[in-house]
Amino acid sequence: MDDSIDRALDAVGPRLKRLRQQRETTLTALAEQTGISASTLSRLEAGLRRPTLEQLLPLARAYGVTLDELVDAPPTGDPRVTLRPLAGADGSTVIPLTRRPGGIQAYKFVLPAGDREPELRTHEGHDWAYVLNGMLRLVLGEHDLVLGPGEAAEFDTRTPHWFGATSAGPVEFLSLVGRQGERAHVRVTSGPKP
């Protein structure tokens, strides 16, 4: 086997352990979520066992990351476009989906479960958030909202706001942000044309 493949596979264990610790979950809880035994997860994290694709897929799903992030795969495709996730100190992951100057920017957020104290902030622009999985807590001014899968919120970012997951589990959502106040243009039809 190629040395670079060996090195990549050897680095998976510590990366899995770091992800689990960042999300403050136990091997037992992860085993229940993935269907992989706690002892196998422990051996994977310790580097005593090489992961298979059948193990990496449910782990990536549980952590809300890509397979590329789990194995630190080299970038592919157009080098000007990178969808590399950015890890936050709080266990969050942000994946930039667009890379163009100006205009509306798109991001995918994965936030770990928790009961964090909201830290409201403001900035220029307009935001549109759409929940993919989990429950998103959105504090918007004096409103404290919980949005579920398929629900969206749109607001002026000069309104004090904060996003977070609930204690029920992590949340995955898309965010379109117009830094200069641009808004997403929604087109709908009210019925068939006469």
mmCIF file of C-alpha atoms in Angstrom:
data_model
loop_
_atom_site.group_PDB
_atom_site.id
_atom_site.type_symbol
_atom_site.label_atom_id
_atom_site.label_comp_id
_atom_site.label_asym_id
_atom_site.label_seq_id
_atom_site.Cartn_x
_atom_site.Cartn_y
_atom_site.Cartn_z
ATOM 1 C CA MET A 1 0.000 0.000 0.000
ATOM 2 C CA ASP A 2 1.177 3.541 -0.753
ATOM 3 C CA ASP A 3 2.941 5.295 2.181
ATOM 4 C CA SER A 4 0.660 8.331 1.898
ATOM 5 C CA ILE A 5 -2.407 6.094 2.234
ATOM 6 C CA ASP A 6 -0.860 4.415 5.292
ATOM 7 C CA ARG A 7 -0.198 7.813 6.894
ATOM 8 C CA ALA A 8 -3.724 9.037 6.126
ATOM 9 C CA LEU A 9 -5.313 5.915 7.635
ATOM 10 C CA ASP A 10 -3.034 6.087 10.707
ATOM 11 C CA ALA A 11 -4.213 9.666 11.354
ATOM 12 C CA VAL A 12 -7.918 8.737 11.310
ATOM 13 C CA GLY A 13 -7.949 7.375 14.884
ATOM 14 C CA PRO A 14 -6.757 10.560 16.611
ATOM 15 C CA ARG A 15 -9.103 12.609 14.403
ATOM 16 C CA LEU A 16 -12.073 10.431 15.419
ATOM 17 C CA LYS A 17 -11.191 10.786 19.094
ATOM 18 C CA ARG A 18 -10.819 14.585 18.776
ATOM 19 C CA LEU A 19 -14.222 14.874 17.051
ATOM 20 C CA ARG A 20 -15.890 12.773 19.759
ATOM 21 C CA GLN A 21 -14.307 14.813 22.546
ATOM 22 C CA GLN A 22 -15.209 18.122 20.870
ATOM 23 C CA ARG A 23 -18.830 16.996 20.725
ATOM 24 C CA GLU A 24 -18.657 15.819 24.341
ATOM 25 C CA THR A 25 -20.113 12.398 23.606
ATOM 26 C CA THR A 26 -19.231 8.993 25.016
ATOM 27 C CA LEU A 27 -18.203 5.867 23.153
ATOM 28 C CA THR A 28 -21.433 4.245 24.351
ATOM 29 C CA ALA A 29 -23.601 7.076 22.981
ATOM 30 C CA LEU A 30 -21.683 7.054 19.689
ATOM 31 C CA ALA A 31 -22.083 3.267 19.467
ATOM 32 C CA GLU A 32 -25.855 3.620 19.829
ATOM 33 C CA GLN A 33 -25.937 6.328 17.162
ATOM 34 C CA THR A 34 -23.726 4.517 14.609
ATOM 35 C CA GLY A 35 -24.387 0.833 15.249
ATOM 36 C CA ILE A 36 -20.631 0.273 15.721
ATOM 37 C CA SER A 37 -19.675 -1.373 19.016
ATOM 38 C CA ALA A 38 -18.000 0.765 21.687
ATOM 39 C CA SER A 39 -14.998 -1.591 21.732
ATOM 40 C CA THR A 40 -14.528 -1.222 17.956
ATOM 41 C CA LEU A 41 -14.828 2.557 18.256
ATOM 42 C CA SER A 42 -12.208 2.517 21.019
ATOM 43 C CA ARG A 43 -9.812 0.438 18.875
ATOM 44 C CA LEU A 44 -10.372 2.763 15.906
ATOM 45 C CA GLU A 45 -9.608 5.841 18.031
ATOM 46 C CA ALA A 46 -6.477 4.204 19.489
ATOM 47 C CA GLY A 47 -5.223 3.272 16.019
ATOM 48 C CA LEU A 48 -5.371 -0.446 16.826
ATOM 49 C CA ARG A 49 -7.772 -1.046 13.959
ATOM 50 C CA ARG A 50 -7.967 0.466 10.468
ATOM 51 C CA PRO A 51 -11.374 1.923 9.588
ATOM 52 C CA THR A 52 -13.476 0.546 6.756
ATOM 53 C CA LEU A 53 -15.823 2.532 4.553
ATOM 54 C CA GLU A 54 -18.746 0.812 6.317
ATOM 55 C CA GLN A 55 -17.492 2.328 9.592
ATOM 56 C CA LEU A 56 -16.504 5.752 8.242
ATOM 57 C CA LEU A 57 -19.892 6.493 6.657
ATOM 58 C CA PRO A 58 -21.967 6.316 9.879
ATOM 59 C CA LEU A 59 -19.204 8.142 11.792
ATOM 60 C CA ALA A 60 -19.158 10.979 9.267
ATOM 61 C CA ARG A 61 -22.951 11.169 9.479
ATOM 62 C CA ALA A 62 -22.893 11.173 13.292
ATOM 63 C CA TYR A 63 -20.297 13.952 13.431
ATOM 64 C CA GLY A 64 -21.810 15.971 10.590
ATOM 65 C CA VAL A 65 -18.570 16.006 8.610
ATOM 66 C CA THR A 66 -17.483 14.761 5.202
ATOM 67 C CA LEU A 67 -15.502 11.591 4.588
ATOM 68 C CA ASP A 68 -12.757 13.855 3.242
ATOM 69 C CA GLU A 69 -12.494 15.523 6.638
ATOM 70 C CA LEU A 70 -12.338 12.201 8.485
ATOM 71 C CA VAL A 71 -9.449 10.915 6.364
ATOM 72 C CA ASP A 72 -7.910 14.336 5.538
ATOM 73 C CA ALA A 73 -8.183 13.625 1.826
ATOM 74 C CA PRO A 74 -6.204 15.866 -0.529
ATOM 75 C CA PRO A 75 -8.207 18.575 -2.293
ATOM 76 C CA THR A 76 -9.639 17.717 -5.696
ATOM 77 C CA GLY A 77 -11.255 19.659 -8.486
ATOM 78 C CA ASP A 78 -10.775 23.347 -9.161
ATOM 79 C CA PRO A 79 -8.088 24.660 -6.753
ATOM 80 C CA ARG A 80 -9.870 28.028 -6.584
ATOM 81 C CA VAL A 81 -12.885 26.413 -4.950
ATOM 82 C CA THR A 82 -12.450 24.737 -1.586
ATOM 83 C CA LEU A 83 -15.225 23.256 0.490
ATOM 84 C CA ARG A 84 -12.882 22.419 3.364
ATOM 85 C CA PRO A 85 -14.704 22.554 6.675
ATOM 86 C CA LEU A 86 -13.563 25.062 9.270
ATOM 87 C CA ALA A 87 -13.653 23.704 12.824
ATOM 88 C CA GLY A 88 -14.615 26.007 15.682
ATOM 89 C CA ALA A 89 -13.244 25.744 19.219
ATOM 90 C CA ASP A 90 -16.781 24.975 20.440
ATOM 91 C CA GLY A 91 -17.055 21.843 18.262
ATOM 92 C CA SER A 92 -18.916 23.619 15.464
ATOM 93 C CA THR A 93 -18.122 23.110 11.790
ATOM 94 C CA VAL A 94 -18.607 25.696 9.040
ATOM 95 C CA ILE A 95 -18.349 24.707 5.387
ATOM 96 C CA PRO A 96 -18.117 27.621 2.931
ATOM 97 C CA LEU A 97 -20.205 26.689 -0.133
ATOM 98 C CA THR A 98 -19.329 29.737 -2.251
ATOM 99 C CA ARG A 99 -16.099 31.556 -2.934
ATOM 100 C CA ARG A 100 -16.766 34.676 -4.913
ATOM 101 C CA PRO A 101 -16.213 38.310 -4.067
ATOM 102 C CA GLY A 102 -19.338 40.232 -3.104
ATOM 103 C CA GLY A 103 -22.907 39.082 -3.408
ATOM 104 C CA ILE A 104 -24.648 36.476 -1.325
ATOM 105 C CA GLN A 105 -22.399 33.867 0.311
ATOM 106 C CA ALA A 106 -23.590 30.365 1.232
ATOM 107 C CA TYR A 107 -22.452 28.311 4.230
ATOM 108 C CA LYS A 108 -23.358 25.001 5.820
ATOM 109 C CA PHE A 109 -23.176 24.980 9.632
ATOM 110 C CA VAL A 110 -23.063 21.960 11.939
ATOM 111 C CA LEU A 111 -23.408 22.945 15.598
ATOM 112 C CA PRO A 112 -22.984 20.508 18.500
ATOM 113 C CA ALA A 113 -25.762 19.889 21.008
ATOM 114 C CA GLY A 114 -25.741 22.121 24.022
ATOM 115 C CA ASP A 115 -27.378 24.609 26.304
ATOM 116 C CA ARG A 116 -24.986 27.478 25.644
ATOM 117 C CA GLU A 117 -25.724 30.980 26.825
ATOM 118 C CA PRO A 118 -26.582 33.066 23.722
ATOM 119 C CA GLU A 119 -24.065 35.742 22.776
ATOM 120 C CA LEU A 120 -26.042 38.047 20.503
ATOM 121 C CA ARG A 121 -24.193 39.934 17.794
ATOM 122 C CA THR A 122 -24.963 42.302 14.953
ATOM 123 C CA HIS A 123 -23.346 43.106 11.613
ATOM 124 C CA GLU A 124 -24.267 44.610 8.271
ATOM 125 C CA GLY A 125 -26.228 42.371 5.966
ATOM 126 C CA HIS A 126 -29.174 40.059 5.587
ATOM 127 C CA ASP A 127 -29.347 36.365 6.573
ATOM 128 C CA TRP A 128 -31.520 33.474 5.460
ATOM 129 C CA ALA A 129 -31.194 30.190 7.415
ATOM 130 C CA TYR A 130 -32.706 26.830 6.454
ATOM 131 C CA VAL A 131 -32.620 23.843 8.847
ATOM 132 C CA LEU A 132 -31.539 20.526 7.306
ATOM 133 C CA ASN A 133 -31.376 18.277 10.406
ATOM 134 C CA GLY A 134 -31.877 18.732 14.131
ATOM 135 C CA MET A 135 -33.381 21.677 15.973
ATOM 136 C CA LEU A 136 -31.942 25.187 15.533
ATOM 137 C CA ARG A 137 -32.315 27.695 18.326
ATOM 138 C CA LEU A 138 -32.392 31.242 16.944
ATOM 139 C CA VAL A 139 -32.415 34.170 19.329
ATOM 140 C CA LEU A 140 -33.471 37.202 17.299
ATOM 141 C CA GLY A 141 -33.844 40.384 19.302
ATOM 142 C CA GLU A 142 -36.347 39.595 22.060
ATOM 143 C CA HIS A 143 -37.595 36.444 20.263
ATOM 144 C CA ASP A 144 -36.283 32.985 21.193
ATOM 145 C CA LEU A 145 -37.245 30.569 18.387
ATOM 146 C CA VAL A 146 -36.690 26.856 17.739
ATOM 147 C CA LEU A 147 -36.760 25.806 14.071
ATOM 148 C CA GLY A 148 -36.966 22.213 12.856
ATOM 149 C CA PRO A 149 -36.022 20.514 9.574
ATOM 150 C CA GLY A 150 -37.524 22.280 6.564
ATOM 151 C CA GLU A 151 -38.109 25.552 8.434
ATOM 152 C CA ALA A 152 -36.391 28.802 7.485
ATOM 153 C CA ALA A 153 -35.825 32.252 8.942
ATOM 154 C CA GLU A 154 -34.938 35.485 7.185
ATOM 155 C CA PHE A 155 -33.780 38.630 8.988
ATOM 156 C CA ASP A 156 -31.735 41.808 8.898
ATOM 157 C CA THR A 157 -28.430 41.041 10.640
ATOM 158 C CA ARG A 158 -28.415 44.453 12.310
ATOM 159 C CA THR A 159 -30.975 42.849 14.651
ATOM 160 C CA PRO A 160 -29.067 41.233 17.559
ATOM 161 C CA HIS A 161 -29.008 37.492 16.826
ATOM 162 C CA TRP A 162 -27.472 34.140 17.813
ATOM 163 C CA PHE A 163 -27.643 30.576 16.432
ATOM 164 C CA GLY A 164 -27.243 27.401 18.486
ATOM 165 C CA ALA A 165 -28.318 23.795 18.809
ATOM 166 C CA THR A 166 -30.680 22.588 21.496
ATOM 167 C CA SER A 167 -29.783 19.981 24.112
ATOM 168 C CA ALA A 168 -31.698 17.440 21.968
ATOM 169 C CA GLY A 169 -28.731 17.028 19.624
ATOM 170 C CA PRO A 170 -26.614 18.685 16.955
ATOM 171 C CA VAL A 171 -28.142 20.843 14.240
ATOM 172 C CA GLU A 172 -27.220 21.177 10.575
ATOM 173 C CA PHE A 173 -28.370 24.235 8.627
ATOM 174 C CA LEU A 174 -27.663 26.333 5.557
ATOM 175 C CA SER A 175 -27.095 30.066 5.754
ATOM 176 C CA LEU A 176 -27.189 32.575 2.916
ATOM 177 C CA VAL A 177 -25.629 35.862 3.980
ATOM 178 C CA GLY A 178 -25.737 39.075 1.981
ATOM 179 C CA ARG A 179 -23.014 41.168 3.609
ATOM 180 C CA GLN A 180 -24.211 44.408 2.023
ATOM 181 C CA GLY A 181 -27.859 43.751 2.803
ATOM 182 C CA GLU A 182 -28.630 41.799 -0.365
ATOM 183 C CA ARG A 183 -31.600 39.504 0.043
ATOM 184 C CA ALA A 184 -32.331 36.153 -1.517
ATOM 185 C CA HIS A 185 -35.007 36.505 -4.195
ATOM 186 C CA VAL A 186 -37.786 33.969 -3.728
ATOM 187 C CA ARG A 187 -40.099 33.272 -6.628
ATOM 188 C CA VAL A 188 -43.333 31.438 -6.066
ATOM 189 C CA THR A 189 -46.417 30.852 -8.100
ATOM 190 C CA SER A 190 -49.815 30.902 -6.502
ATOM 191 C CA GLY A 191 -51.362 28.407 -8.886
ATOM 192 C CA PRO A 192 -51.659 27.407 -12.503
ATOM 193 C CA LYS A 193 -51.719 30.167 -15.063
ATOM 194 C CA PRO A 194 -55.093 30.736 -16.734
#
